[in-house]
mmCIF file of C-alpha atoms and ligand atoms in Angstrom:
data_model
loop_
_atom_site.group_PDB
_atom_site.id
_atom_site.type_symbol
_atom_site.label_atom_id
_atom_site.label_comp_id
_atom_site.label_asym_id
_atom_site.label_seq_id
_atom_site.Cartn_x
_atom_site.Cartn_y
_atom_site.Cartn_z
ATOM 1 C CA MET A 1 38.555 -50.174 -79.957
ATOM 2 C CA LYS A 2 39.015 -47.232 -82.318
ATOM 3 C CA ILE A 3 40.224 -44.028 -80.757
ATOM 4 C CA ILE A 4 40.979 -40.605 -82.152
ATOM 5 C CA LEU A 5 43.125 -38.386 -79.929
ATOM 6 C CA LEU A 6 42.389 -34.705 -80.323
ATOM 7 C CA GLY A 7 44.027 -31.811 -78.514
ATOM 8 C CA PRO A 8 46.576 -29.032 -78.870
ATOM 9 C CA PRO A 9 50.290 -29.691 -79.310
ATOM 10 C CA GLY A 10 51.716 -30.758 -75.975
ATOM 11 C CA ALA A 11 48.404 -31.919 -74.520
ATOM 12 C CA GLY A 12 49.829 -35.414 -74.049
ATOM 13 C CA LYS A 13 48.316 -37.246 -77.028
ATOM 14 C CA GLY A 14 51.482 -39.163 -77.911
ATOM 15 C CA THR A 15 52.127 -40.077 -74.282
ATOM 16 C CA GLN A 16 48.600 -41.397 -73.733
ATOM 17 C CA ALA A 17 48.645 -43.141 -77.132
ATOM 18 C CA GLU A 18 51.685 -45.190 -76.105
ATOM 19 C CA LEU A 19 49.942 -46.286 -72.885
ATOM 20 C CA LEU A 20 46.589 -47.035 -74.561
ATOM 21 C CA ALA A 21 48.286 -49.007 -77.342
ATOM 22 C CA GLU A 22 49.960 -51.214 -74.770
ATOM 23 C CA ARG A 23 46.831 -51.675 -72.723
ATOM 24 C CA TYR A 24 44.536 -52.557 -75.612
ATOM 25 C CA GLY A 25 47.112 -54.225 -77.865
ATOM 26 C CA ILE A 26 46.315 -51.995 -80.814
ATOM 27 C CA PRO A 27 48.664 -49.895 -82.950
ATOM 28 C CA THR A 28 49.115 -46.149 -82.720
ATOM 29 C CA ILE A 29 49.119 -44.231 -85.946
ATOM 30 C CA SER A 30 50.994 -40.997 -85.388
ATOM 31 C CA THR A 31 51.287 -38.888 -88.522
ATOM 32 C CA GLY A 32 53.885 -36.717 -86.780
ATOM 33 C CA ASN A 33 56.115 -39.725 -86.020
ATOM 34 C CA MET A 34 55.631 -41.143 -89.514
ATOM 35 C CA ILE A 35 56.572 -37.879 -91.202
ATOM 36 C CA ARG A 36 59.563 -37.304 -88.912
ATOM 37 C CA ALA A 37 60.854 -40.776 -89.860
ATOM 38 C CA GLU A 38 60.543 -39.885 -93.559
ATOM 39 C CA VAL A 39 62.389 -36.602 -92.976
ATOM 40 C CA ARG A 40 65.142 -38.410 -91.090
ATOM 41 C CA GLU A 41 65.587 -40.919 -93.894
ATOM 42 C CA GLY A 42 65.524 -38.175 -96.519
ATOM 43 C CA THR A 43 62.820 -39.869 -98.618
ATOM 44 C CA PRO A 44 60.925 -37.898 -101.294
ATOM 45 C CA LEU A 45 57.972 -37.652 -98.891
ATOM 46 C CA GLY A 46 60.323 -36.384 -96.185
ATOM 47 C CA GLN A 47 61.739 -33.742 -98.509
ATOM 48 C CA LYS A 48 58.242 -32.599 -99.444
ATOM 49 C CA THR A 49 57.063 -32.272 -95.850
ATOM 50 C CA LYS A 50 60.110 -31.059 -93.906
ATOM 51 C CA GLN A 51 59.484 -27.374 -94.427
ATOM 52 C CA TYR A 52 55.908 -27.546 -93.136
ATOM 53 C CA ILE A 53 56.983 -29.279 -89.940
ATOM 54 C CA ASP A 54 59.913 -26.943 -89.362
ATOM 55 C CA GLU A 55 57.667 -23.903 -89.726
ATOM 56 C CA GLY A 56 54.916 -25.294 -87.514
ATOM 57 C CA GLN A 57 52.473 -25.388 -90.411
ATOM 58 C CA LEU A 58 50.225 -28.286 -91.307
ATOM 59 C CA VAL A 59 51.246 -30.666 -94.061
ATOM 60 C CA PRO A 60 48.649 -30.531 -96.887
ATOM 61 C CA ASP A 61 45.578 -32.719 -96.378
ATOM 62 C CA GLU A 62 46.141 -34.837 -99.539
ATOM 63 C CA ILE A 63 49.617 -35.888 -98.399
ATOM 64 C CA ILE A 64 48.420 -36.736 -94.884
ATOM 65 C CA MET A 65 45.368 -38.680 -96.029
ATOM 66 C CA ALA A 66 47.429 -40.775 -98.452
ATOM 67 C CA ILE A 67 49.761 -41.759 -95.594
ATOM 68 C CA VAL A 68 46.900 -42.533 -93.215
ATOM 69 C CA GLU A 69 44.848 -44.461 -95.718
ATOM 70 C CA SER A 70 47.651 -46.852 -96.609
ATOM 71 C CA ARG A 71 48.550 -47.306 -92.930
ATOM 72 C CA LEU A 72 44.945 -48.085 -91.935
ATOM 73 C CA ALA A 73 44.768 -50.723 -94.677
ATOM 74 C CA LYS A 74 47.428 -52.842 -92.925
ATOM 75 C CA PRO A 75 46.158 -55.973 -91.174
ATOM 76 C CA ASP A 76 47.261 -54.891 -87.685
ATOM 77 C CA CYS A 77 44.571 -52.180 -87.764
ATOM 78 C CA GLU A 78 41.732 -54.685 -88.116
ATOM 79 C CA GLY A 79 41.229 -55.042 -84.358
ATOM 80 C CA GLY A 80 41.317 -51.304 -83.720
ATOM 81 C CA PHE A 81 43.776 -48.433 -83.655
ATOM 82 C CA ILE A 82 44.625 -45.112 -82.103
ATOM 83 C CA LEU A 83 44.941 -42.040 -84.282
ATOM 84 C CA ASP A 84 47.376 -39.583 -82.710
ATOM 85 C CA GLY A 85 47.442 -36.193 -84.397
ATOM 86 C CA ILE A 86 44.971 -36.969 -87.174
ATOM 87 C CA PRO A 87 42.630 -35.474 -88.142
ATOM 88 C CA ARG A 88 43.810 -31.899 -87.755
ATOM 89 C CA THR A 89 41.446 -30.207 -90.199
ATOM 90 C CA ILE A 90 37.748 -30.547 -91.057
ATOM 91 C CA PRO A 91 38.582 -31.954 -94.539
ATOM 92 C CA GLN A 92 40.761 -34.637 -92.908
ATOM 93 C CA ALA A 93 37.885 -35.572 -90.569
ATOM 94 C CA GLN A 94 35.494 -35.765 -93.510
ATOM 95 C CA ALA A 95 37.944 -37.917 -95.454
ATOM 96 C CA LEU A 96 38.206 -40.310 -92.496
ATOM 97 C CA ASP A 97 34.416 -40.503 -92.230
ATOM 98 C CA GLU A 98 34.243 -41.383 -95.910
ATOM 99 C CA MET A 99 36.577 -44.308 -95.259
ATOM 100 C CA ASP A 100 33.927 -46.132 -93.183
ATOM 101 C CA LEU A 101 36.072 -46.793 -90.155
ATOM 102 C CA GLY A 102 33.165 -48.132 -88.110
ATOM 103 C CA ASP A 103 32.446 -46.958 -84.604
ATOM 104 C CA TYR A 104 35.076 -44.802 -82.943
ATOM 105 C CA VAL A 105 35.415 -42.390 -80.046
ATOM 106 C CA VAL A 106 37.216 -39.074 -79.922
ATOM 107 C CA LEU A 107 39.133 -38.190 -76.782
ATOM 108 C CA ASN A 108 39.572 -34.436 -76.639
ATOM 109 C CA ILE A 109 42.473 -33.791 -74.293
ATOM 110 C CA SER A 110 42.474 -30.225 -73.073
ATOM 111 C CA VAL A 111 45.013 -28.298 -71.082
ATOM 112 C CA ALA A 112 45.724 -24.624 -70.322
ATOM 113 C CA ASP A 113 48.030 -22.782 -72.757
ATOM 114 C CA GLU A 114 50.480 -22.024 -69.958
ATOM 115 C CA GLU A 115 50.819 -25.699 -69.095
ATOM 116 C CA ILE A 116 51.363 -26.495 -72.783
ATOM 117 C CA LEU A 117 54.457 -24.299 -72.715
ATOM 118 C CA ASN A 118 55.781 -26.168 -69.649
ATOM 119 C CA ARG A 119 55.149 -29.524 -71.285
ATOM 120 C CA LEU A 120 56.630 -28.721 -74.698
ATOM 121 C CA GLY A 121 59.539 -26.819 -73.170
ATOM 122 C CA GLY A 122 60.792 -29.971 -71.441
ATOM 123 C CA ARG A 123 59.819 -32.527 -74.078
ATOM 124 C CA ARG A 124 62.465 -34.964 -75.239
ATOM 125 C CA VAL A 125 61.860 -37.634 -77.841
ATOM 126 C CA CYS A 126 63.737 -40.730 -78.912
ATOM 127 C CA GLY A 127 65.355 -40.116 -82.287
ATOM 128 C CA LYS A 128 64.773 -43.752 -83.193
ATOM 129 C CA CYS A 129 61.393 -44.997 -81.885
ATOM 130 C CA GLY A 130 59.661 -41.682 -81.212
ATOM 131 C CA ALA A 131 58.963 -42.438 -77.519
ATOM 132 C CA THR A 132 58.219 -39.267 -75.578
ATOM 133 C CA TYR A 133 59.690 -38.095 -72.271
ATOM 134 C CA HIS A 134 59.810 -34.940 -70.203
ATOM 135 C CA VAL A 135 62.847 -33.734 -68.294
ATOM 136 C CA THR A 136 60.866 -33.349 -65.060
ATOM 137 C CA PHE A 137 57.323 -34.707 -65.561
ATOM 138 C CA ASN A 138 58.283 -38.004 -67.199
ATOM 139 C CA PRO A 139 62.051 -38.490 -67.129
ATOM 140 C CA PRO A 140 63.756 -41.526 -68.688
ATOM 141 C CA LYS A 141 65.528 -43.999 -66.373
ATOM 142 C CA THR A 142 68.902 -42.706 -67.586
ATOM 143 C CA GLU A 143 69.162 -39.039 -68.493
ATOM 144 C CA GLY A 144 69.133 -38.445 -72.250
ATOM 145 C CA VAL A 145 68.600 -42.101 -73.150
ATOM 146 C CA CYS A 146 65.464 -43.920 -74.394
ATOM 147 C CA ASN A 147 64.173 -46.570 -71.936
ATOM 148 C CA THR A 148 63.223 -49.033 -74.652
ATOM 149 C CA CYS A 149 65.826 -48.739 -77.394
ATOM 150 C CA GLY A 150 68.754 -47.044 -75.685
ATOM 151 C CA ASP A 151 69.021 -44.341 -78.348
ATOM 152 C CA ALA A 152 69.756 -40.697 -77.615
ATOM 153 C CA LEU A 153 66.875 -38.379 -76.747
ATOM 154 C CA ILE A 154 66.578 -35.188 -78.758
ATOM 155 C CA ILE A 155 64.693 -31.887 -78.662
ATOM 156 C CA ARG A 156 62.334 -31.605 -81.615
ATOM 157 C CA PRO A 157 63.292 -28.593 -83.757
ATOM 158 C CA ASP A 158 59.633 -27.512 -83.838
ATOM 159 C CA ASP A 159 59.614 -27.339 -80.021
ATOM 160 C CA ALA A 160 61.542 -24.057 -80.280
ATOM 161 C CA LYS A 161 59.594 -21.257 -78.568
ATOM 162 C CA GLU A 162 58.648 -19.293 -81.725
ATOM 163 C CA THR A 163 57.479 -22.437 -83.479
ATOM 164 C CA ILE A 164 55.381 -23.517 -80.483
ATOM 165 C CA GLN A 165 53.561 -20.188 -80.721
ATOM 166 C CA LYS A 166 52.928 -20.732 -84.417
ATOM 167 C CA ARG A 167 51.670 -24.277 -83.821
ATOM 168 C CA LEU A 168 49.244 -23.052 -81.156
ATOM 169 C CA GLU A 169 47.851 -20.488 -83.605
ATOM 170 C CA VAL A 170 47.491 -23.181 -86.253
ATOM 171 C CA TYR A 171 45.763 -25.415 -83.697
ATOM 172 C CA HIS A 172 43.199 -22.773 -82.749
ATOM 173 C CA ALA A 173 42.491 -21.806 -86.375
ATOM 174 C CA GLN A 174 42.462 -25.186 -88.108
ATOM 175 C CA THR A 175 42.118 -28.009 -85.579
ATOM 176 C CA GLU A 176 39.954 -26.673 -82.751
ATOM 177 C CA PRO A 177 36.840 -26.576 -85.022
ATOM 178 C CA LEU A 178 36.980 -30.380 -84.888
ATOM 179 C CA VAL A 179 35.783 -30.252 -81.277
ATOM 180 C CA SER A 180 32.318 -29.133 -82.335
ATOM 181 C CA TYR A 181 32.445 -31.331 -85.457
ATOM 182 C CA TYR A 182 32.754 -34.425 -83.241
ATOM 183 C CA GLU A 183 30.483 -33.086 -80.545
ATOM 184 C CA LYS A 184 27.697 -32.785 -83.111
ATOM 185 C CA ALA A 185 28.444 -36.319 -84.275
ATOM 186 C CA GLY A 186 28.042 -37.554 -80.671
ATOM 187 C CA LYS A 187 31.567 -38.951 -80.578
ATOM 188 C CA LEU A 188 33.337 -36.499 -78.278
ATOM 189 C CA ILE A 189 34.661 -37.320 -74.814
ATOM 190 C CA ASN A 190 36.329 -34.412 -73.006
ATOM 191 C CA ILE A 191 39.359 -35.186 -70.874
ATOM 192 C CA LEU A 192 40.869 -32.443 -68.767
ATOM 193 C CA SER A 193 44.607 -33.048 -68.436
ATOM 194 C CA GLU A 194 45.636 -30.832 -65.579
ATOM 195 C CA GLY A 195 47.265 -33.517 -63.465
ATOM 196 C CA SER A 196 50.056 -36.010 -63.982
ATOM 197 C CA VAL A 197 50.406 -38.494 -66.841
ATOM 198 C CA GLU A 198 48.970 -41.202 -64.543
ATOM 199 C CA GLU A 199 45.967 -39.068 -63.539
ATOM 200 C CA THR A 200 45.187 -38.360 -67.181
ATOM 201 C CA THR A 201 45.441 -42.052 -68.042
ATOM 202 C CA ALA A 202 43.047 -42.851 -65.196
ATOM 203 C CA ALA A 203 40.564 -40.228 -66.423
ATOM 204 C CA ILE A 204 40.699 -41.717 -69.927
ATOM 205 C CA GLN A 205 40.183 -45.235 -68.631
ATOM 206 C CA THR A 206 37.164 -44.206 -66.589
ATOM 207 C CA ALA A 207 35.673 -42.416 -69.600
ATOM 208 C CA LEU A 208 36.220 -45.429 -71.880
ATOM 209 C CA GLU A 209 34.666 -47.837 -69.364
ATOM 210 C CA VAL A 210 31.518 -45.730 -69.033
ATOM 211 C CA LYS A 211 31.262 -45.599 -72.809
HETATM 212 P P1 LIG B 301 51.304 -34.275 -77.808
HETATM 213 O O1 LIG B 301 51.490 -35.608 -78.498
HETATM 214 O O2 LIG B 301 49.867 -33.972 -77.534
HETATM 215 O O3 LIG B 301 51.993 -33.159 -78.526
HETATM 216 P P2 LIG B 301 53.111 -35.344 -75.767
HETATM 217 O O4 LIG B 301 52.509 -36.661 -75.399
HETATM 218 O O5 LIG B 301 54.303 -35.358 -76.623
HETATM 219 O O6 LIG B 301 51.983 -34.377 -76.385
HETATM 220 O O7 LIG B 301 53.405 -34.558 -74.404
HETATM 221 C C1 LIG B 301 54.074 -33.299 -74.410
HETATM 222 C C2 LIG B 301 55.106 -33.260 -73.276
HETATM 223 O O8 LIG B 301 54.422 -33.215 -72.034
HETATM 224 C C3 LIG B 301 55.999 -34.488 -73.207
HETATM 225 O O9 LIG B 301 57.263 -34.076 -72.785
HETATM 226 C C4 LIG B 301 55.332 -35.384 -72.171
HETATM 227 O O10 LIG B 301 56.280 -36.208 -71.491
HETATM 228 C C5 LIG B 301 54.722 -34.368 -71.231
HETATM 229 N N1 LIG B 301 53.426 -34.788 -70.652
HETATM 230 C C6 LIG B 301 52.448 -35.504 -71.245
HETATM 231 N N2 LIG B 301 51.379 -35.647 -70.417
HETATM 232 C C7 LIG B 301 51.694 -34.969 -69.287
HETATM 233 C C8 LIG B 301 50.999 -34.729 -68.048
HETATM 234 N N3 LIG B 301 49.758 -35.203 -67.817
HETATM 235 N N4 LIG B 301 51.641 -33.991 -67.122
HETATM 236 C C9 LIG B 301 52.863 -33.481 -67.361
HETATM 237 N N5 LIG B 301 53.568 -33.670 -68.499
HETATM 238 C C10 LIG B 301 52.988 -34.415 -69.446
HETATM 239 P P1 LIG B 302 52.324 -32.170 -81.758
HETATM 240 O O1 LIG B 302 51.435 -33.214 -81.194
HETATM 241 O O2 LIG B 302 53.410 -31.740 -80.863
HETATM 242 O O3 LIG B 302 51.607 -31.001 -82.327
HETATM 243 P P2 LIG B 302 52.826 -33.904 -84.083
HETATM 244 O O4 LIG B 302 53.962 -34.825 -83.968
HETATM 245 O O5 LIG B 302 51.458 -34.482 -84.023
HETATM 246 O O6 LIG B 302 53.076 -32.751 -83.016
HETATM 247 O O7 LIG B 302 52.926 -33.101 -85.450
HETATM 248 C C1 LIG B 302 54.111 -32.413 -85.805
HETATM 249 C C2 LIG B 302 53.938 -31.738 -87.151
HETATM 250 O O8 LIG B 302 53.678 -32.738 -88.153
HETATM 251 C C3 LIG B 302 52.776 -30.778 -87.260
HETATM 252 O O9 LIG B 302 53.106 -29.474 -86.795
HETATM 253 C C4 LIG B 302 52.518 -30.795 -88.768
HETATM 254 O O10 LIG B 302 53.488 -30.057 -89.461
HETATM 255 C C5 LIG B 302 52.745 -32.263 -89.108
HETATM 256 N N1 LIG B 302 51.509 -33.070 -88.998
HETATM 257 C C6 LIG B 302 51.312 -34.144 -88.189
HETATM 258 N N2 LIG B 302 50.065 -34.639 -88.331
HETATM 259 C C7 LIG B 302 49.455 -33.854 -89.256
HETATM 260 C C8 LIG B 302 48.154 -33.834 -89.836
HETATM 261 N N3 LIG B 302 47.217 -34.739 -89.490
HETATM 262 N N4 LIG B 302 47.876 -32.877 -90.749
HETATM 263 C C9 LIG B 302 48.803 -31.971 -91.106
HETATM 264 N N5 LIG B 302 50.038 -31.921 -90.602
HETATM 265 C C10 LIG B 302 50.383 -32.856 -89.684
HETATM 266 ZN ZN1 LIG B 303 63.461 -45.251 -78.389
#
């Protein structure tokens, strides 16, 4: 099972990736989580990418593809994987296609802009494992604390209102063209995420079973 999750920031890609990874026993590759870990640890890669993330801009394709390529080469990806947040540009999609990944599907999760603001406005993430919560739509068992590792939940700096606006612009300009790229390739499955996390998961499962 090889799945690419496409959709605007806040659509629920990370949330669904966590659930799909558990269900199918395959790893999630989240470039956002990987880069945030590098930033947190202050590595050279983190220093090079921090400014892009903070400003809501995309990290350059070469940097992203180097990260993804070495991650996909690890043995745990042999039985399948979920790509969360990659590709985000046409050149990234082309680079992936040149890597001969085999058969994959693209789940395009769509949601109204207004709902995106509600979702991102209440998003909280675990500073350690990257697990995602929402203050009202998907609260942790104990307020402010990660269910799995017990670490403190934080607000991502790029979830500030101005940066959300910038990220939505970047999405429409640079990432949305991927919808027709994958539609033409016959790989696209559209998932409308208007309901709860559980309803979206159910819609994805139905779509994958039909496939
Ligand atoms: P993405 O990875 O696409 O940016 P996330 O998975 O981080 O999105 O979800 C954004 C926020 O919305 C999180 O706080 C998450 O808990 C919440 N969320 C995700 N899916 C839903 C849903 N179907 N209904 C309501 N809130 C959701
Ligand atoms: P969200 O799903 O909320 O948009 P992500 O965690 O996927 O957030 O990404 C956060 C930031 O990390 C992006 O705004 C961008 O700066 C960087 N990033 C993540 N994935 C990519 C990618 N494939 N290409 C370029 N930049 C990326
Ligand atoms: Zn955690």
